[in-house]
Coordinates of C-alpha atoms and ligand atoms in Angstrom, one line a residue:
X1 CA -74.3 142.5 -4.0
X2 CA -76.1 141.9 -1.0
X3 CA -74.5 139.8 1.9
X4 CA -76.9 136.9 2.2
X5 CA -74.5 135.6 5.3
X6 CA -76.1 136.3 8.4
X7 CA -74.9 138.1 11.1
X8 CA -73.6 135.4 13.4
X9 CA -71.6 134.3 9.9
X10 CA -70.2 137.4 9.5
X11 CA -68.8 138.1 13.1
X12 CA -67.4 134.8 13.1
X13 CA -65.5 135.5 9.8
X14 CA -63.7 138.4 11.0
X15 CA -60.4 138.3 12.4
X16 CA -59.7 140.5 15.3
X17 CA -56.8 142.0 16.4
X18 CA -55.5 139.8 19.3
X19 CA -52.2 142.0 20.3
X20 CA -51.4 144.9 21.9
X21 CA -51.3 148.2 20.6
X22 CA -47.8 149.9 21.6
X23 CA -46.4 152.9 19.6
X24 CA -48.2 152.5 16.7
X25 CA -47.8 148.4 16.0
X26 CA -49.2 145.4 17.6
X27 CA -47.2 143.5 19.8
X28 CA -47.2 140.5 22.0
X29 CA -47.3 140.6 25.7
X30 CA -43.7 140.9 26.6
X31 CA -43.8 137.2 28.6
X32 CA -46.1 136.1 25.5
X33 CA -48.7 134.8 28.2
X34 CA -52.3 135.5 26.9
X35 CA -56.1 135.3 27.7
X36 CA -59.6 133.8 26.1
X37 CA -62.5 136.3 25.2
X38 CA -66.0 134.5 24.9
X39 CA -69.0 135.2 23.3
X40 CA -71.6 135.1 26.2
X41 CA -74.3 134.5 23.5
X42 CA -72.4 131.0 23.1
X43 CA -70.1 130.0 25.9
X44 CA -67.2 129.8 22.6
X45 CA -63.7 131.1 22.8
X46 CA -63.9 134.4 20.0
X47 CA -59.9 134.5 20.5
X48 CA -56.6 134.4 22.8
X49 CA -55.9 137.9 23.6
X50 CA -52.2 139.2 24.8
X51 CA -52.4 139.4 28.6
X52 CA -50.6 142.5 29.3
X53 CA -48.8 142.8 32.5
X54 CA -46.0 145.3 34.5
X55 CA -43.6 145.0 31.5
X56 CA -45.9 146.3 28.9
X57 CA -47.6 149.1 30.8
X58 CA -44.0 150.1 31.2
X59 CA -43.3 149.8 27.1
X60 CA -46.9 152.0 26.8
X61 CA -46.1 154.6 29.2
X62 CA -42.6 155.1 27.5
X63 CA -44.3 155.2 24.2
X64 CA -47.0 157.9 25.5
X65 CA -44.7 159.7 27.2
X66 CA -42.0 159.8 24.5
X67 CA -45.1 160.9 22.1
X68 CA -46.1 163.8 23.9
X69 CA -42.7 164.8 25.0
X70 CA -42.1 165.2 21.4
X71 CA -45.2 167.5 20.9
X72 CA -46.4 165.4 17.6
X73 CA -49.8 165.8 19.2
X74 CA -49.4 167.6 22.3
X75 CA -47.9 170.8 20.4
X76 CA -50.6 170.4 17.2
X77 CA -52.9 173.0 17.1
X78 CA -56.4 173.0 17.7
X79 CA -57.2 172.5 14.1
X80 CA -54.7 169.9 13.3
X81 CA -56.1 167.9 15.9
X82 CA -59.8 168.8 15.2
X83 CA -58.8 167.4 11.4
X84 CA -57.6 164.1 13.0
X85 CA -60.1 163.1 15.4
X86 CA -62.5 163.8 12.6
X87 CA -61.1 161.6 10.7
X88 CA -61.1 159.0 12.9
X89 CA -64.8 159.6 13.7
X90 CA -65.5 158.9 9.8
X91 CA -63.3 156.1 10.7
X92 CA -65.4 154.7 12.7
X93 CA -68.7 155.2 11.1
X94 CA -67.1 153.8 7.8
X95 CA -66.2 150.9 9.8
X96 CA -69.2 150.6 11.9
X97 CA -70.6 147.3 10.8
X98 CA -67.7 146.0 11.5
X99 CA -67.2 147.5 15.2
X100 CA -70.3 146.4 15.9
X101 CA -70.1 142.9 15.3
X102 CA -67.1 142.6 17.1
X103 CA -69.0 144.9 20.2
X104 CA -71.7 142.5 20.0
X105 CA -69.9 139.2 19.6
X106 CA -67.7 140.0 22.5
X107 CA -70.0 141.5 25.1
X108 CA -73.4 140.1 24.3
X109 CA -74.9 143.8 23.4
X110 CA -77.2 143.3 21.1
X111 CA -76.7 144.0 17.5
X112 CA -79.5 146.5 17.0
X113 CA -78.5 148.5 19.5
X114 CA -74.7 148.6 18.7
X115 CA -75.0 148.8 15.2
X116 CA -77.7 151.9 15.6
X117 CA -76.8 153.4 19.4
X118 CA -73.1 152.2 20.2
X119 CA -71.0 152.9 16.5
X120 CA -72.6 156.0 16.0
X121 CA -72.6 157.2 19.7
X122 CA -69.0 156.5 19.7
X123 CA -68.7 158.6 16.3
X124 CA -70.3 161.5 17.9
X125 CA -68.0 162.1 20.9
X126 CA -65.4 162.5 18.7
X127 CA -66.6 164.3 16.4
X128 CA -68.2 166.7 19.3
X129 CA -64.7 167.3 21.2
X130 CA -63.0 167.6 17.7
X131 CA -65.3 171.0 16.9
X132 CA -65.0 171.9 20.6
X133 CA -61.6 172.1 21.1
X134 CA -60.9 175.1 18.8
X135 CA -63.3 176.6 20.8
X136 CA -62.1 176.9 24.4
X137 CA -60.5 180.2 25.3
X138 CA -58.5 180.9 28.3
X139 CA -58.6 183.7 31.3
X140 CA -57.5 187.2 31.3
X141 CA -57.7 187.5 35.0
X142 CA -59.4 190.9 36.7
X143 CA -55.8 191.6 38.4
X144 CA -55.6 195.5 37.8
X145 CA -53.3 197.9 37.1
X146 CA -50.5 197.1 34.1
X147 CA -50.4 193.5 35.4
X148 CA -51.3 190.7 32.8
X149 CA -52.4 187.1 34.5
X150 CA -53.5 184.8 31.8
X151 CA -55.1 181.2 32.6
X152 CA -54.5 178.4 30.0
X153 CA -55.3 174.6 29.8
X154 CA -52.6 172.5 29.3
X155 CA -52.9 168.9 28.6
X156 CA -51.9 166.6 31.6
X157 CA -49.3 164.7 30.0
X158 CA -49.7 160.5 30.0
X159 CA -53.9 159.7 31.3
X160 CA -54.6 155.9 32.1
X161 CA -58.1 155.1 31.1
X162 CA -59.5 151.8 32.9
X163 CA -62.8 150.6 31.4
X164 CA -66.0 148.5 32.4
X165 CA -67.2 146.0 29.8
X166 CA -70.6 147.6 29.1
X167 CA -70.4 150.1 26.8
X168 CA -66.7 149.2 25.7
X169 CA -66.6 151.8 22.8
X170 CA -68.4 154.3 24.4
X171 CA -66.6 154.4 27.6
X172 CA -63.3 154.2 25.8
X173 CA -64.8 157.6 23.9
X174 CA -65.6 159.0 26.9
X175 CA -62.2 159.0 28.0
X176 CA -60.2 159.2 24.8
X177 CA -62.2 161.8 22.8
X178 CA -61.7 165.0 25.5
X179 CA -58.2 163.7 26.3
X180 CA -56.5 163.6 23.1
X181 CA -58.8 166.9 22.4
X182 CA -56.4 168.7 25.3
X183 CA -53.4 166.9 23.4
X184 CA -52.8 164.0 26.5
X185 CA -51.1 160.8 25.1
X186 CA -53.4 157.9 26.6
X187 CA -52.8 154.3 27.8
X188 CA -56.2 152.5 27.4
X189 CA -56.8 149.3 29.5
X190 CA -59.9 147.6 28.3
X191 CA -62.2 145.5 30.5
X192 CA -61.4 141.8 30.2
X193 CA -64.7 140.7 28.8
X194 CA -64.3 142.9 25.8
X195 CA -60.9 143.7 24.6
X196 CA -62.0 143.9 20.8
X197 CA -63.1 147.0 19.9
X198 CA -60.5 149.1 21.8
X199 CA -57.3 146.9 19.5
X200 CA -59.5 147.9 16.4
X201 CA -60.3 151.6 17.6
X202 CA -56.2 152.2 18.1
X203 CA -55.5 150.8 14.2
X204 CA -58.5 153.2 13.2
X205 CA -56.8 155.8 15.2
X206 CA -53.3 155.9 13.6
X207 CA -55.3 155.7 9.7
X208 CA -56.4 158.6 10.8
X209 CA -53.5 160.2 11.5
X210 CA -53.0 160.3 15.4
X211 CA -49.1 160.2 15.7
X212 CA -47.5 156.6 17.0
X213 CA -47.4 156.3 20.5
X214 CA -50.2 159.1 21.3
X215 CA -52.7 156.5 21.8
X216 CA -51.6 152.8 23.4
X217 CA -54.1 150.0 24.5
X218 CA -52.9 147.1 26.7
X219 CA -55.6 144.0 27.0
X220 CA -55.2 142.1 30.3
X221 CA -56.3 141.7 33.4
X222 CA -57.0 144.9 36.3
X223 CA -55.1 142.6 39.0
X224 CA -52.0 142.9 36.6
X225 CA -52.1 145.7 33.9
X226 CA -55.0 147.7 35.6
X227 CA -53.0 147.8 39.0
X228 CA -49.6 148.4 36.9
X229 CA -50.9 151.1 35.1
X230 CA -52.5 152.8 38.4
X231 CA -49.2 152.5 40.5
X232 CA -47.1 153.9 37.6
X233 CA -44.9 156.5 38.9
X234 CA -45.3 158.4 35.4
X235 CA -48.8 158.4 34.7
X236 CA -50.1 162.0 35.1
X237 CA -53.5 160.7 35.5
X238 CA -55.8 158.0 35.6
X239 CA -59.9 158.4 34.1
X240 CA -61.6 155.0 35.9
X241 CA -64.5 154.5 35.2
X242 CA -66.0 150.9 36.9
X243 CA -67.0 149.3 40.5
X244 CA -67.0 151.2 43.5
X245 CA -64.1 148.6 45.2
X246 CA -61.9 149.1 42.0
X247 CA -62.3 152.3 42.1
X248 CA -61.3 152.7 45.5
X249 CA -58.3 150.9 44.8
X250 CA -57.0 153.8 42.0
X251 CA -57.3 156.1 45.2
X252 CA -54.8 153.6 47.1
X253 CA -52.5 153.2 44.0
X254 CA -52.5 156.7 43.4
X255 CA -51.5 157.5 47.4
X256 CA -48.7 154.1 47.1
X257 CA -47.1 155.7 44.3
X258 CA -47.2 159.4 42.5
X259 CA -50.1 160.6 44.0
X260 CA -51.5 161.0 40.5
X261 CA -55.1 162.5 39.7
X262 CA -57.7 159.8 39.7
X263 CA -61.1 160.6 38.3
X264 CA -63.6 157.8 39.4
X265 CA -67.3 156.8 37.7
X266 CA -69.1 154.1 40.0
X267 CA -71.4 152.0 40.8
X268 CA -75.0 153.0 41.4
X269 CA -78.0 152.1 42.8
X270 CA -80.5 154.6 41.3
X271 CA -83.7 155.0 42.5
X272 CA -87.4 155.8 40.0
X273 CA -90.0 157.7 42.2
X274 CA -93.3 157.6 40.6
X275 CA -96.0 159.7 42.1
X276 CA -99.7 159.0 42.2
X277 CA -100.5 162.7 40.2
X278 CA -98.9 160.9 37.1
X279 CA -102.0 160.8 34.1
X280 CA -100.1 158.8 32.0
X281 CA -98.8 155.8 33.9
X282 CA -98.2 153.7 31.0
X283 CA -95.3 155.6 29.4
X284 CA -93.7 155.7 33.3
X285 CA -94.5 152.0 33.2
X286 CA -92.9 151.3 30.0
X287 CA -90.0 153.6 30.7
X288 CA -89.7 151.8 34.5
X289 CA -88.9 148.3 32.3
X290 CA -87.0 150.1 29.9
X291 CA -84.3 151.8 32.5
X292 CA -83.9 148.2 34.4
X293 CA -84.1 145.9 31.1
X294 CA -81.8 147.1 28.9
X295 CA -78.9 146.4 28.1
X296 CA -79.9 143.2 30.4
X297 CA -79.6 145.9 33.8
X298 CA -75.6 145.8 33.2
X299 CA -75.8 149.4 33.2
X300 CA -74.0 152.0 36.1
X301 CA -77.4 153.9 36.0
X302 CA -79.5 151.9 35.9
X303 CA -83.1 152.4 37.6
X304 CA -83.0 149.2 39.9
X305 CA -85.2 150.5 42.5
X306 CA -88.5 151.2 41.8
X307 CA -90.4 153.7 44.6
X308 CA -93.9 153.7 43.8
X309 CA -96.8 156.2 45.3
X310 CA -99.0 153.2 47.4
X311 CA -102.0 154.4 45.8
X312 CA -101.0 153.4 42.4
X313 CA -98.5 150.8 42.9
X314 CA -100.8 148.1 42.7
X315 CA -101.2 149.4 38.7
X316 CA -97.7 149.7 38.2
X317 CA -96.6 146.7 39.6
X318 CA -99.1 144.6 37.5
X319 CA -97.8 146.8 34.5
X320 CA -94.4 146.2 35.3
X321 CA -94.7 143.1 36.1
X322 CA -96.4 142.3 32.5
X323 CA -93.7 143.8 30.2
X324 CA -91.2 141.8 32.0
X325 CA -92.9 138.6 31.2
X326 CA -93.3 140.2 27.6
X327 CA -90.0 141.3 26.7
X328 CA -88.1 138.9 24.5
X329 CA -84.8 137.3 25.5
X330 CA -82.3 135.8 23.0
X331 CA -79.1 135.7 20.4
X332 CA -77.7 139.2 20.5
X333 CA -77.8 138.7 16.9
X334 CA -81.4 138.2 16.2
X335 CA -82.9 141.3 15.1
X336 CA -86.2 140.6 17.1
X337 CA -84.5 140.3 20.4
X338 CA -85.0 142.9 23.2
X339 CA -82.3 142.1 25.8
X340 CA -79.2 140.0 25.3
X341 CA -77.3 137.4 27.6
X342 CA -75.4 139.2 30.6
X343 CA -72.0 139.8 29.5
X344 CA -70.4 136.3 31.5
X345 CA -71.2 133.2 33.0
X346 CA -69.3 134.9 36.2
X347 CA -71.7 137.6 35.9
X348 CA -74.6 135.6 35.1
X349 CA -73.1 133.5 38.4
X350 CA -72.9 136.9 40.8
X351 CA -76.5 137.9 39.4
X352 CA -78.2 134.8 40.0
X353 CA -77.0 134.9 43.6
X354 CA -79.0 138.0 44.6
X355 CA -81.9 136.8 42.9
X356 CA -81.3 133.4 45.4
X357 CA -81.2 136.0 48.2
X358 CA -83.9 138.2 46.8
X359 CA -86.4 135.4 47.1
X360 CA -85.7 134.9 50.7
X361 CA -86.0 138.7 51.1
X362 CA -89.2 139.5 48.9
X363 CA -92.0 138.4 46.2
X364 CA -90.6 136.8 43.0
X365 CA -93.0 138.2 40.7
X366 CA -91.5 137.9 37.5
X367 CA -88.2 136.1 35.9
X368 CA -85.3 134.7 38.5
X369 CA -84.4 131.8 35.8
X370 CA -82.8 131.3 32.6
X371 CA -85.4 131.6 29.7
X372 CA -86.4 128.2 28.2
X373 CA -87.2 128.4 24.8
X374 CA -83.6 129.0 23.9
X375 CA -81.7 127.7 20.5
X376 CA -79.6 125.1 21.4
X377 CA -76.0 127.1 20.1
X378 CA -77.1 129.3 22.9
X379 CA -77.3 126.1 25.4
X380 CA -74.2 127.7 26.8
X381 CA -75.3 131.4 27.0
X382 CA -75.3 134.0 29.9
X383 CA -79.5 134.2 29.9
X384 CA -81.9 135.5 32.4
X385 CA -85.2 136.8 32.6
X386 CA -86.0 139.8 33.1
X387 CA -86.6 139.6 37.4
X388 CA -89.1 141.4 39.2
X389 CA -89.1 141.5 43.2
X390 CA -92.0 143.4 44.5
X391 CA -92.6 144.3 48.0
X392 CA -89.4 144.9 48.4
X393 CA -87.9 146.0 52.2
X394 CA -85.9 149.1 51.6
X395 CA -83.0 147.2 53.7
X396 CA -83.2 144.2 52.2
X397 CA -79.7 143.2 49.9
X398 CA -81.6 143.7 46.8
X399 CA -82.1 147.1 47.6
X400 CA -79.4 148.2 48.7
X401 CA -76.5 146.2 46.8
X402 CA -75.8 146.9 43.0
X403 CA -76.8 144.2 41.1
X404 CA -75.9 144.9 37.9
X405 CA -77.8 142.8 36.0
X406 CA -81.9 142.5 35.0
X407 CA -83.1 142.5 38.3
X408 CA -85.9 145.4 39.7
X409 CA -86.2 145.9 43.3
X410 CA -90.4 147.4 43.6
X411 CA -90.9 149.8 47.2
X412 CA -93.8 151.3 48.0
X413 CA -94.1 154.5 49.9
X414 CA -96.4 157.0 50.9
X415 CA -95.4 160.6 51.2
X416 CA -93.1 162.7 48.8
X417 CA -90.7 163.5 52.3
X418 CA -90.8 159.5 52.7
X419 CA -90.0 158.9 49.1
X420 CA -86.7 161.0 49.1
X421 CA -85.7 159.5 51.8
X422 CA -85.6 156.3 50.5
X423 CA -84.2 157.0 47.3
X424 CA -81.1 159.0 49.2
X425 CA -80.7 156.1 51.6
X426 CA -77.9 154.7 49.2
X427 CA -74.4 155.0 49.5
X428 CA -74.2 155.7 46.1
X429 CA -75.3 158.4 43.8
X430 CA -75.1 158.4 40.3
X431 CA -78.7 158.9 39.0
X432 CA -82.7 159.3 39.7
X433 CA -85.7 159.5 38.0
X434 CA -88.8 161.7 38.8
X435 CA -92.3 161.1 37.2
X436 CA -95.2 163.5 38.5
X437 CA -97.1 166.0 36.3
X438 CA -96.9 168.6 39.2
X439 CA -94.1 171.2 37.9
X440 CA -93.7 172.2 41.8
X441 CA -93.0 168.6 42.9
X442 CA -90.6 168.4 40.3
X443 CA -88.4 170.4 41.1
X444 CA -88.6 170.3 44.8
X445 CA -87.9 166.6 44.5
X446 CA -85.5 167.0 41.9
X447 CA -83.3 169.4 44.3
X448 CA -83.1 167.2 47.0
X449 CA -82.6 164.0 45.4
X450 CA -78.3 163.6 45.7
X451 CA -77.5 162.5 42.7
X452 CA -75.3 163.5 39.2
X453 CA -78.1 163.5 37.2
X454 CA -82.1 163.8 38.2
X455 CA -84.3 162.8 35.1
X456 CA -87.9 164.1 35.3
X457 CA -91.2 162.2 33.3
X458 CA -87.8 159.9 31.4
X459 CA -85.6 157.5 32.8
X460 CA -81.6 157.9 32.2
X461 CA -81.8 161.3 30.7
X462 CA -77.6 161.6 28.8
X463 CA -76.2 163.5 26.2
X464 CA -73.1 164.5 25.2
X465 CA -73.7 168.1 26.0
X466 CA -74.6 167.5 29.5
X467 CA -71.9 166.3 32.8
X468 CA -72.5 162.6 33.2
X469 CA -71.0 161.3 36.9
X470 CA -72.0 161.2 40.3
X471 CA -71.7 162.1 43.8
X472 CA -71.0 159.7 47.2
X473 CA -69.5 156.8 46.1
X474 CA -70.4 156.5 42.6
X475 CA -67.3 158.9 42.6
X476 CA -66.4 162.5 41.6
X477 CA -65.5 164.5 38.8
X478 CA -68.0 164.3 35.5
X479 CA -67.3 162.7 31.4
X480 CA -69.2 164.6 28.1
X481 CA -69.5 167.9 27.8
X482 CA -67.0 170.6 28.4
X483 CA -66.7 169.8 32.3
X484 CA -65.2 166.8 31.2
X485 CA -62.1 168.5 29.8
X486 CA -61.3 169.9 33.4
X487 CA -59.9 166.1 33.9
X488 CA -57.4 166.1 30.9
X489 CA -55.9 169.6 31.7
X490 CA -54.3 171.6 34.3
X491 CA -55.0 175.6 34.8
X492 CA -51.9 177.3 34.4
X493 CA -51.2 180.7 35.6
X494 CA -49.0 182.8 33.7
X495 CA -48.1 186.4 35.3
X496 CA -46.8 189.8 33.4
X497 CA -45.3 192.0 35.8
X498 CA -45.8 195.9 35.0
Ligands
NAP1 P1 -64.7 146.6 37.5 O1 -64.6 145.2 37.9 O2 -64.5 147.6 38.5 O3 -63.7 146.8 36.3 C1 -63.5 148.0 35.7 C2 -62.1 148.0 35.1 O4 -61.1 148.0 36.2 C3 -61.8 146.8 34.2 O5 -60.9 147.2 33.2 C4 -61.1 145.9 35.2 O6 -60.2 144.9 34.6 C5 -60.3 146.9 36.0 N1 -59.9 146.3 37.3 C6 -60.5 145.3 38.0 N2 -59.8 145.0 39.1 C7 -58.8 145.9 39.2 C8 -57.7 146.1 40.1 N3 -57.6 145.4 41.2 N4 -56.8 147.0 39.8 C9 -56.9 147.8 38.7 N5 -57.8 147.6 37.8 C10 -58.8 146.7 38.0 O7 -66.1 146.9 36.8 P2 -66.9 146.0 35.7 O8 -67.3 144.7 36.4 O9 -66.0 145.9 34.5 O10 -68.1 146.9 35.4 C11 -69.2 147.0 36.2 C12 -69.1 148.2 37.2 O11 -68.8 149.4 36.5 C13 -70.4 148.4 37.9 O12 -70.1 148.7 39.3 C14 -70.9 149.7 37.3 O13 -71.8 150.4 38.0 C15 -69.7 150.4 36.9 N6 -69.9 151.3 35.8 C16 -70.0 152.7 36.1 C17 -70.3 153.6 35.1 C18 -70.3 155.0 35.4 O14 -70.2 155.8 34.5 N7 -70.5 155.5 36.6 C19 -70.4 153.1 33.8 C20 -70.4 151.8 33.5 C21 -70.1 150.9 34.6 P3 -60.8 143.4 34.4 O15 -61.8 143.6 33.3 O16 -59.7 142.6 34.1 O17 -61.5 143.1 35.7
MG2 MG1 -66.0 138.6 25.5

């Protein structure tokens, strides 16, 4: 029979899990304090969540320690840990309408992305670090002579994961999928905004067979459980990914206490050089809108600064400039929308602010306000056009700040040695994009951009077989692919005398 409800309805009939997840079972927060989660489509309260604090990042870190102490997980083999985190990928795609109703409802993605991009995304990294991890051999190193050195992974131990609200699933796959692969025991802390999906994933987890205590997820806030679970004197290691200040702050709590590992994915301020020997300027136009617009710009790599050869940047501005005004703004839910509300009224608040400063700073050309032909149930809602400032001075706030919301910064230049320069004139680094059909300019500009990840003729170029992470201070060390396992184990050297 075919579910005639729509999908507002159905989110709103599920019941998520409010509680923490310690050792297998969901629990209250030990002082039984709790916190709202909103729908930023709405403005409504989705749920009270438990506010985790001190106490229960103690009770998690017992639990995880206790579990891979006991070598349920940490001791399984390769296969009987490839069979479980299959499982739990089936898990997740069996369950995906679900996950992504509850992604959608509580972050303001919008449905047709998380039902088609986000579930199955998530899906995959499990399923690619379950195959993978009966795949990694160790060292035989070249010592000589009747000597035998061997170099093995071994898992970490406990690994705190701390998580933005963007891609909530994804991130927490990330994270989770290549550390339980090396047979770590994790405490997940969940952004704030979106504590749904991570309660549900832990649940999925254990039906799939992950022992009790291996994987742990405390809601809350990163003043209280975030900092608790940083300063923890037995946390092994701590996989952040977030803002560049919070991320600083794992490096303090790290130094205050154990002087644990801490693995950092930042901010960014990526820059998209398009260059005048481009035939086809449409598709770098559409793909321009594309890597600011979605996911309404809330996006680490996102392309918010657009450096365009002068000759053409008249054309590309006006193209630009065009699909903004085009692209359609609403619901999450509706199936014809093309970007969502921003994921807060705190982080429609902190947007709206640089796009106040912006128009002191440079041309408004498109956007800056909250769309007006809005349903009234979404009177309350996190909206904003899609902003265009063109003209922009490379100094200005707007180009030089992370925004993190829909908000494109346009700067013209005129030579490729002045173009490189202003796209490395960032503190951060995380990612760039290079349109131009010349192969040579490709990769000469491609080399000397400084960033984790150069995408040439595309825009955000990711897959799980490549390093994602950055350099400066978007922060060090790299998720997906294989590098990603060098975060979740430690090298051991293990020598035969003769
Ligand atoms: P955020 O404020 O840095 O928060 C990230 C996580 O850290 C959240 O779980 C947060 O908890 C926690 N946290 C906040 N303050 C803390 C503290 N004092 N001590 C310990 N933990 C704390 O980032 P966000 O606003 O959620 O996400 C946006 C940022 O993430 C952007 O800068 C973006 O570029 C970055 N990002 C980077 C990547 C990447 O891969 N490089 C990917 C996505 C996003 P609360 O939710 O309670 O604040
Ligand atoms: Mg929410």
């Amino acid at each position: 029979m075919t579910d005639t409800r729509t999908l507002r309805e159905r989110a709103a009939a599920l019941q998520p899990r409010t509680e923490l997840y310690i050792d297998g079972a969901f629990v209250p927060a030990a002082d039984g304090r709790t916190f709202e989660t909103r729908d930023p489509g709405t403005g409504r309260v989705i749920a009270e969540i438990a506010r985790g604090g001190q106490a229960d990042i103690d009770r998690a870190v017992v639990a995880a320690r206790r579990a891979f102490d006991s070598g349920a997980w940490s001791d399984a083999t390769p296969r009987e840990r490839r069979a479980v985190l299959l499982a739990l990928a089936d898990l997740i795609e069996a369950n995906g309408e679900e996950l992504a109703l509850l992604e959608s409802l509580d972050g303001g993605k919008l449905y047709s992305q998380t039902s088609t991009e986000d579930i199955p995304g998530t899906a995959a990294i499990f399923r690619w670090y379950a195959e993978a991890l009966d795949k990694v051999y160790g060292e035989v190193a070249p010592t000589g002579g009747d000597d035998l050195a061997i170099v093995t992974r071994e898992p970490l131990g406990v690994v705190g994961a701390v998580i933005p609200w963007n891609y909530p699933l994804e991130m927490a796959s990330w994270k989770l999928a290549p550390a339980l692969a090396a047979g770590n025991s994790v405490v997940l802390k969940p952004a704030e905004e979106t504590p749904l999906t991570a309660l549900r994933l832990a649940e999925l987890a254990t039906e799939a067979g992950l022992p009790q205590g291996v994987l742990n997820v405390v809601t809350g806030y990163g003043v209280e459980a975030g900092q608790a679970l940083g300063r923890h004197p037995d946390v092994d290691s701590i996989a952040f990914t977030g803002s560049t200040g919070v991320g600083r702050m794992f490096l303090e709590y790290a130094g205050q206490s154990n002087m644990k590992q801490v693995w950092l994915e930042c901010g960014g301020k990526s820059a998209n050089l398009i260059f005048d020997d481009v035939a086809d300027l449409d598709t770098a136009i559409d793909f321009a809108a594309q890597g600011i617009f979605s996911l309404s710009g809330q996006v680490c790599s996102a392309n918010s600064r657009l450096l365009v050869q002068r000759s053409v940047y008249d054309r590309v501005v006006e193209g630009v400039v065009a699909r903004a005004k085009a692209l359609r703004v609403g619901d999450q839910f509706d199936e014809q929308a093309e970007m969502g509300p921003l994921v807060s009224a705190t982080q429609l608040g902190r947007v709206s602010k640089y796009v106040e400063t912006g128009r002191t700073e440079a041309t408004l050309a498109a956007g800056g306000t909250r769309p007006d032909a809005l349903a009234t149930e979404l009177a309350e809602g996190s909206f904003l056009q899609p902003t265009v400032f063109t003209g922009v001075d490379p100094e200005a706030t707007i180009a030089v700040e992370e925004i993190f919301g829909p908000v494109l910064a346009i700067i013209p230049f005129d030579t490729e040695e002045e173009a490189i320069a202003l796209a490395n004139a960032s503190e951060y680094g995380l990612a760039a994009s290079v349109w131009t059909d010349s192969l040579r300019r490709a990769r000469r500009v491609s080399r000397r951009l400084q960033a984790g990840t150069v995408s040439v003729n595309t825009v955000d170029a990711l897959d799980v077989t490549v390093p994602f992470g950055g350099v400066r201070q978007s922060g060090f060390g790299r998720d997906l692919s294989l590098h990603a396992l060098d975060k979740f184990t430690s090298l051991k050297t293990t020598w035969f005398a003769s």
